[in-house]
XYZ file of C-alpha atoms in Angstrom:
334
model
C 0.000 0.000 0.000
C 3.248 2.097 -0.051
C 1.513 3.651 -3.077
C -1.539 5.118 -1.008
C 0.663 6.639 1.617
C 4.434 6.671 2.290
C 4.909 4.540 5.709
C 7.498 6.221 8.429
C 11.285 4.952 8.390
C 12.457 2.581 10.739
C 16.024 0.834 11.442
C 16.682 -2.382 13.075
C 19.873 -3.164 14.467
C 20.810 -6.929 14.829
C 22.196 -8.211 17.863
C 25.972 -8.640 16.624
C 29.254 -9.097 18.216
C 33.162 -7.853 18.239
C 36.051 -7.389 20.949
C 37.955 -5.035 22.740
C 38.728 -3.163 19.078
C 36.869 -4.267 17.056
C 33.631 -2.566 16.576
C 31.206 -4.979 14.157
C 27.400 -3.839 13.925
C 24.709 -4.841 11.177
C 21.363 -4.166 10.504
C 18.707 -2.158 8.209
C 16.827 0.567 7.356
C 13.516 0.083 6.216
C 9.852 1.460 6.396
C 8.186 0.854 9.743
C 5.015 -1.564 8.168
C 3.561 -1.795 11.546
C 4.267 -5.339 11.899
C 2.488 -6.335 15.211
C 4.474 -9.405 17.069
C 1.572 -9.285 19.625
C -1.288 -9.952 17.349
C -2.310 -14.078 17.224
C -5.249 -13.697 14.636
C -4.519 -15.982 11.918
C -5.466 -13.647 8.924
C -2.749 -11.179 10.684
C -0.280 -13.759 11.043
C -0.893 -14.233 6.914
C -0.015 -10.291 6.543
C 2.791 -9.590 9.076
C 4.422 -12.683 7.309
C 3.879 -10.865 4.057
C 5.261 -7.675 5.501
C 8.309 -9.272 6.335
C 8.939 -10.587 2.455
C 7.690 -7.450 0.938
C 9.851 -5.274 2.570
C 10.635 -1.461 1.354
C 13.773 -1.213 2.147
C 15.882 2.608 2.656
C 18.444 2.015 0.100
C 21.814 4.281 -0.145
C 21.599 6.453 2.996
C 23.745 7.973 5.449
C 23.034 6.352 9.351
C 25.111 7.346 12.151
C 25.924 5.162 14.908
C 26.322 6.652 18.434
C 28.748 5.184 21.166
C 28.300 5.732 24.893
C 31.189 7.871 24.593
C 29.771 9.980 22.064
C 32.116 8.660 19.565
C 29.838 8.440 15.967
C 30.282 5.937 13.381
C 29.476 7.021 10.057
C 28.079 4.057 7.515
C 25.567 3.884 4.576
C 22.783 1.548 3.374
C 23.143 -0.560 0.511
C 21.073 -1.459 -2.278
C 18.917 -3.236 -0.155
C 19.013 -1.251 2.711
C 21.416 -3.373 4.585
C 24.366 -1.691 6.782
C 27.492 -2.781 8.145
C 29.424 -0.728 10.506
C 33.393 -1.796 11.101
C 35.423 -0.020 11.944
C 38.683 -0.279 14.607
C 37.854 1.114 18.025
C 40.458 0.491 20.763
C 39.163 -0.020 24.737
C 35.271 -1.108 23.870
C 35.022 -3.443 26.923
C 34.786 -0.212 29.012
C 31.441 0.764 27.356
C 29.832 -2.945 27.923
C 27.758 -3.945 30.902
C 28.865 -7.128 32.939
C 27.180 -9.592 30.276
C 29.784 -7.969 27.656
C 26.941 -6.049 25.930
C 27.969 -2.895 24.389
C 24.504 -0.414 23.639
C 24.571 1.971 20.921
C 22.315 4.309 18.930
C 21.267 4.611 15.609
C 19.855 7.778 13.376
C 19.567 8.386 10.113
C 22.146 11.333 9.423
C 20.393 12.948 5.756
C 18.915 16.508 6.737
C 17.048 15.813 3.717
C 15.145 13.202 4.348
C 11.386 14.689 4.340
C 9.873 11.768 5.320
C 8.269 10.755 9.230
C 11.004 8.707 11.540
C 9.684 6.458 13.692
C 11.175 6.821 17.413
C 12.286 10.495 17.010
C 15.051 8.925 14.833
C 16.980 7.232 17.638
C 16.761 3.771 17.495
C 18.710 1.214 19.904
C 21.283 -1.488 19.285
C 23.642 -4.046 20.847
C 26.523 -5.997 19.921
C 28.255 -8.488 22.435
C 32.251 -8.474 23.111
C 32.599 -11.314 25.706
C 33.686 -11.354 29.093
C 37.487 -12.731 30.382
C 35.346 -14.992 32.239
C 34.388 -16.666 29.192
C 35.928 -20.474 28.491
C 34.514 -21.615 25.251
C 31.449 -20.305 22.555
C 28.900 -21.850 21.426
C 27.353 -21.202 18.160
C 23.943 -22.855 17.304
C 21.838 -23.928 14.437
C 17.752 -22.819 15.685
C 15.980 -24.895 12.748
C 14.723 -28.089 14.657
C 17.711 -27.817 16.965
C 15.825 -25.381 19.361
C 13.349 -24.605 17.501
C 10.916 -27.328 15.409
C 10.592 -26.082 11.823
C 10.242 -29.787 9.893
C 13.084 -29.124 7.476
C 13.324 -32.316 6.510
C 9.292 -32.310 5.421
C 8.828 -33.139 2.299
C 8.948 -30.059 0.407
C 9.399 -28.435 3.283
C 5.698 -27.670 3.746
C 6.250 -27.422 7.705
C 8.578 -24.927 7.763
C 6.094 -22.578 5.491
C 2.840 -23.635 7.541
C 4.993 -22.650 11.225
C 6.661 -19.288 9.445
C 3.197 -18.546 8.244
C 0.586 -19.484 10.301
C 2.079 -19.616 13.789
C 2.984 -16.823 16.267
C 6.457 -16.921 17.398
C 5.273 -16.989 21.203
C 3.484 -19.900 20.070
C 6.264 -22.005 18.568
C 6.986 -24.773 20.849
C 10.897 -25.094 21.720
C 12.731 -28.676 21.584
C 12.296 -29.979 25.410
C 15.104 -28.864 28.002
C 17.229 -26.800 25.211
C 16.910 -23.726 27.125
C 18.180 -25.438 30.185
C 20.924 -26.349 28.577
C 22.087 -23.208 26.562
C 21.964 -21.591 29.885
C 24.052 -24.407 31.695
C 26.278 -23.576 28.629
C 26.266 -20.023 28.975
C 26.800 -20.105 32.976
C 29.890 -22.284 32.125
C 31.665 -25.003 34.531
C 31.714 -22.155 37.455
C 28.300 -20.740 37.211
C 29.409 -17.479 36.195
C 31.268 -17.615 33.032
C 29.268 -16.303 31.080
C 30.648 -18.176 27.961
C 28.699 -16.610 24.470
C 26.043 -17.781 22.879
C 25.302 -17.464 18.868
C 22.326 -18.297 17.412
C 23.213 -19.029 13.711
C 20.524 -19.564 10.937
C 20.000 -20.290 7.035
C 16.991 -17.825 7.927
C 16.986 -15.044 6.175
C 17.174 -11.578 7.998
C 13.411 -11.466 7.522
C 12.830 -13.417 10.080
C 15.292 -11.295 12.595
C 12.397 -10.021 14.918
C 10.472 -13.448 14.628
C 13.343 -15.378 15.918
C 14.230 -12.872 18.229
C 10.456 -12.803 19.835
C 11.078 -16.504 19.991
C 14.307 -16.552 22.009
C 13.139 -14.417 24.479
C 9.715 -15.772 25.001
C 11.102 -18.977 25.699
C 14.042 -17.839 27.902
C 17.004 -18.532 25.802
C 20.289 -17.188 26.651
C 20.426 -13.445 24.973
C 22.916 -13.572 22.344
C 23.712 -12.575 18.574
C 21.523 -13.823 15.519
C 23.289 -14.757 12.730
C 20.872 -14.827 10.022
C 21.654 -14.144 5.650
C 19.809 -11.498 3.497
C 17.307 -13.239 1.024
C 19.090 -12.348 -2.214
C 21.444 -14.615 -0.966
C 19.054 -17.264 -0.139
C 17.458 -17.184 -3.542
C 20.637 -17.050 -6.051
C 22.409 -20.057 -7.076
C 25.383 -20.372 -5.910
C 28.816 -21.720 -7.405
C 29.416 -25.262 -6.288
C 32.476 -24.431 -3.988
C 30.729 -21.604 -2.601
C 30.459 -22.104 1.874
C 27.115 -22.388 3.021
C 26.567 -18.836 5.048
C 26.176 -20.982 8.079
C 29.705 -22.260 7.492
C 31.343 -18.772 7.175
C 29.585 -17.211 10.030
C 30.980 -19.929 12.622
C 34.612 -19.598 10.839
C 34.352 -15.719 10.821
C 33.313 -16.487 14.603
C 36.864 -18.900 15.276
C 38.580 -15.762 13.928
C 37.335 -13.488 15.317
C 37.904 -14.838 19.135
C 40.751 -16.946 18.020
C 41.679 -17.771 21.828
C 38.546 -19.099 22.194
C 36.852 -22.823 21.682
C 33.733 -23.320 20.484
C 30.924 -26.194 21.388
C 29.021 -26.592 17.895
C 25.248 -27.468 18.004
C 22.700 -28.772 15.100
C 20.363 -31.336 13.747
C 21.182 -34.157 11.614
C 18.200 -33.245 9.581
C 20.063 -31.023 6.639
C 23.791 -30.142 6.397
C 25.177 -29.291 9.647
C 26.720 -32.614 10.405
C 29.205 -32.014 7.055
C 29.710 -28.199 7.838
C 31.089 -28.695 11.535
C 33.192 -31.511 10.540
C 34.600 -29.652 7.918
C 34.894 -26.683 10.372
C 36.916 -28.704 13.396
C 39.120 -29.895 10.649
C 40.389 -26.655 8.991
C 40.673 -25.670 13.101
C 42.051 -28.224 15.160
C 41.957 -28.314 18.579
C 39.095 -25.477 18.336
C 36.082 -27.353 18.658
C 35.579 -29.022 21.977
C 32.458 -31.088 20.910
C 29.564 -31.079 17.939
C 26.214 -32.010 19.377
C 23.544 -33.278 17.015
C 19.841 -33.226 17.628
C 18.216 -36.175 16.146
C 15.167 -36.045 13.775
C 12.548 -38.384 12.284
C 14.239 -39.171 8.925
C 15.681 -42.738 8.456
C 17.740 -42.054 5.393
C 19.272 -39.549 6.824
C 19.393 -41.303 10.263
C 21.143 -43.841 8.864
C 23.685 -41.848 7.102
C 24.196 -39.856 10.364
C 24.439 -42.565 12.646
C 27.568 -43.730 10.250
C 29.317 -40.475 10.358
C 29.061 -39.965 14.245
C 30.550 -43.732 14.914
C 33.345 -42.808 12.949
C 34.277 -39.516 13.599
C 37.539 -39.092 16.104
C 38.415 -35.387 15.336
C 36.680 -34.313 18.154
C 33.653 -35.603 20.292
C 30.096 -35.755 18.111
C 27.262 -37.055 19.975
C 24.176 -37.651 18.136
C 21.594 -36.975 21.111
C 17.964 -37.870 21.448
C 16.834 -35.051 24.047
C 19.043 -32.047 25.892
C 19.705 -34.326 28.975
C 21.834 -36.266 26.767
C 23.340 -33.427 25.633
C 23.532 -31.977 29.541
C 25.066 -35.057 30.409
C 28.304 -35.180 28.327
C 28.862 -31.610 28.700
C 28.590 -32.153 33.123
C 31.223 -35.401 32.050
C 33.735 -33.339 29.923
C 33.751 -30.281 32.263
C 31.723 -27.823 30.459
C 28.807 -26.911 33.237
C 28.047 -28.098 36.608
């Protein structure tokens, strides 16, 4: 209806992450379509899933990004209205709280922009730099690993019936996993506060959704690692890294004194993307946990891989207490 009336501007800012100097922010600018995350009526669930495809996104303009220190961090939107702002920043740990969360604000800087802005043109954001106290990350799949999306459904009708026709606050998460991302994210001490990344083949659509999700269901706050939907709808060359795959190696890099715990679902391709991962970094990976689903074939071919596998511990688990269980036995949590 953007031709009826010209909807107010917007940005969202998604939850990223960086280190003592190194400042790394994303996000977008986009019109605010008034999607309502509260509403549960099914023909509103039909358009706020709409609203997130048919987004009108702010293309080619000047945001600036606000530090607690007043320090401002000039960027620009792309063609689709995506930002990234990173730049070298030395001493950042001093503007986090004690969960390593650094807050920042973002405005859009064009004095000639005659349209309405949304929040008087401050809108929040957050990016994680994680404590000393931290022993290992974790990085996470969320599709039927925390979250049940049936991406191994034929077709994958599920995953378009729950994106579609379900609220986030009422997706159902996989029994005990918040439990145990927040045994994970307390650490072997109880205060570790080891990070947590949610990672995704999701497209950045689906930011707020997942994010609604997470929180409803008391997951550990944490970045959400998601891929724009151009991406997700070209073809890709054949020896081309799933986005997944270079989001947990741009992870390793980034915090390259830190190991990671890796955790997914046999269901699609996560068992050959963190094997392939704690090979190119040894001694990195401290364990791959795999959440079982109802698919024999790929049961089967699972169930192979996991036997033989000696790179580093990979458990195939049925429920989170198995998962619990080795990670109390190898010293991860209490």
């Amino acid at each position: 209806m953007s031709w009826l009336k010209k909807d107010p501007l917007q940005i969202i800012a998604f939850q990223s992450y960086g280190t003592n100097s190194r400042f790394y922010a994303r996000g977008r600018a986009l019109e605010d379509e008034s999607i309502d995350l509260d509403d549960q009526h099914i023909w509103h669930l039909i358009v706020n899933t709409w609203k997130r495809f048919e987004t009108d996104e702010i293309k080619n303009v000047g945001l600036d990004l606000k530090l607690p220190n007043n320090k401002i961090i000039k960027v620009n939107t792309d063609e689709n209205g995506y930002f990234l702002a990173e730049e070298n920043i030395e001493n950042l740990k001093e503007l986090t709280n004690a969960e390593g969360w650094l807050s920042f604000e973002i405005s859009y800087n064009d004095v000639n922009i005659k349209r309405s802005i949304q929040n008087k043109n401050k809108f929040p954001g957050e990016l994680l730099i994680p404590s000393n106290k931290a022993e290992f990350g974790v990085a996470s799949d969320i599709d039927d690993t925390i979250l049940h999306t049936g991406v191994v459904s034929i077709l994958k009708w599920k995953v378009i019936y729950n994106s579609i026709f379900k609220h986030a606050k009422n997706r159902i998460p996989l029994e005990g996993s918040a439990e145990f991302y927040h045994k994970l994210h307390r650490g072997v001490s109880g205060k570790n506060a080891n990070p947590i990344f949610y990672v995704s083949h999701s497209p950045w659509n689906l930011y707020r959704y997942l994010e609604l999700f997470l929180r409803q269901n008391n997951f550990p706050k944490g970045p959400i690692l998601l891929r724009s939907l151009s991406n997700l709808l070209r073809k890709k060359p054949q020896d081309e890294k799933p986005q997944k795959q270079k989001e947990i190696i741009n992870l390793l890099k980034t915090y390259p004194s830190l190991p990671f715990i890796l955790i997914g679902d046999s269901g699609e391709h996560d068992p050959d993307i963190y094997m392939e991962i704690a090979e190119e970094f040894p001694g990195r990976i401290l364990a791959i946990y795999l959440r079982s689903v109802k698919h024999k074939k790929k049961m089967l071919r699972v169930k192979g891989i996991v036997e033989g596998y000696k790179v580093t511990p990979m458990l195939l688990v049925e429920n989170s207490q198995e998962a619990i269980e080795h990670a109390r036995q190898s010293g991860f949590i209490i």
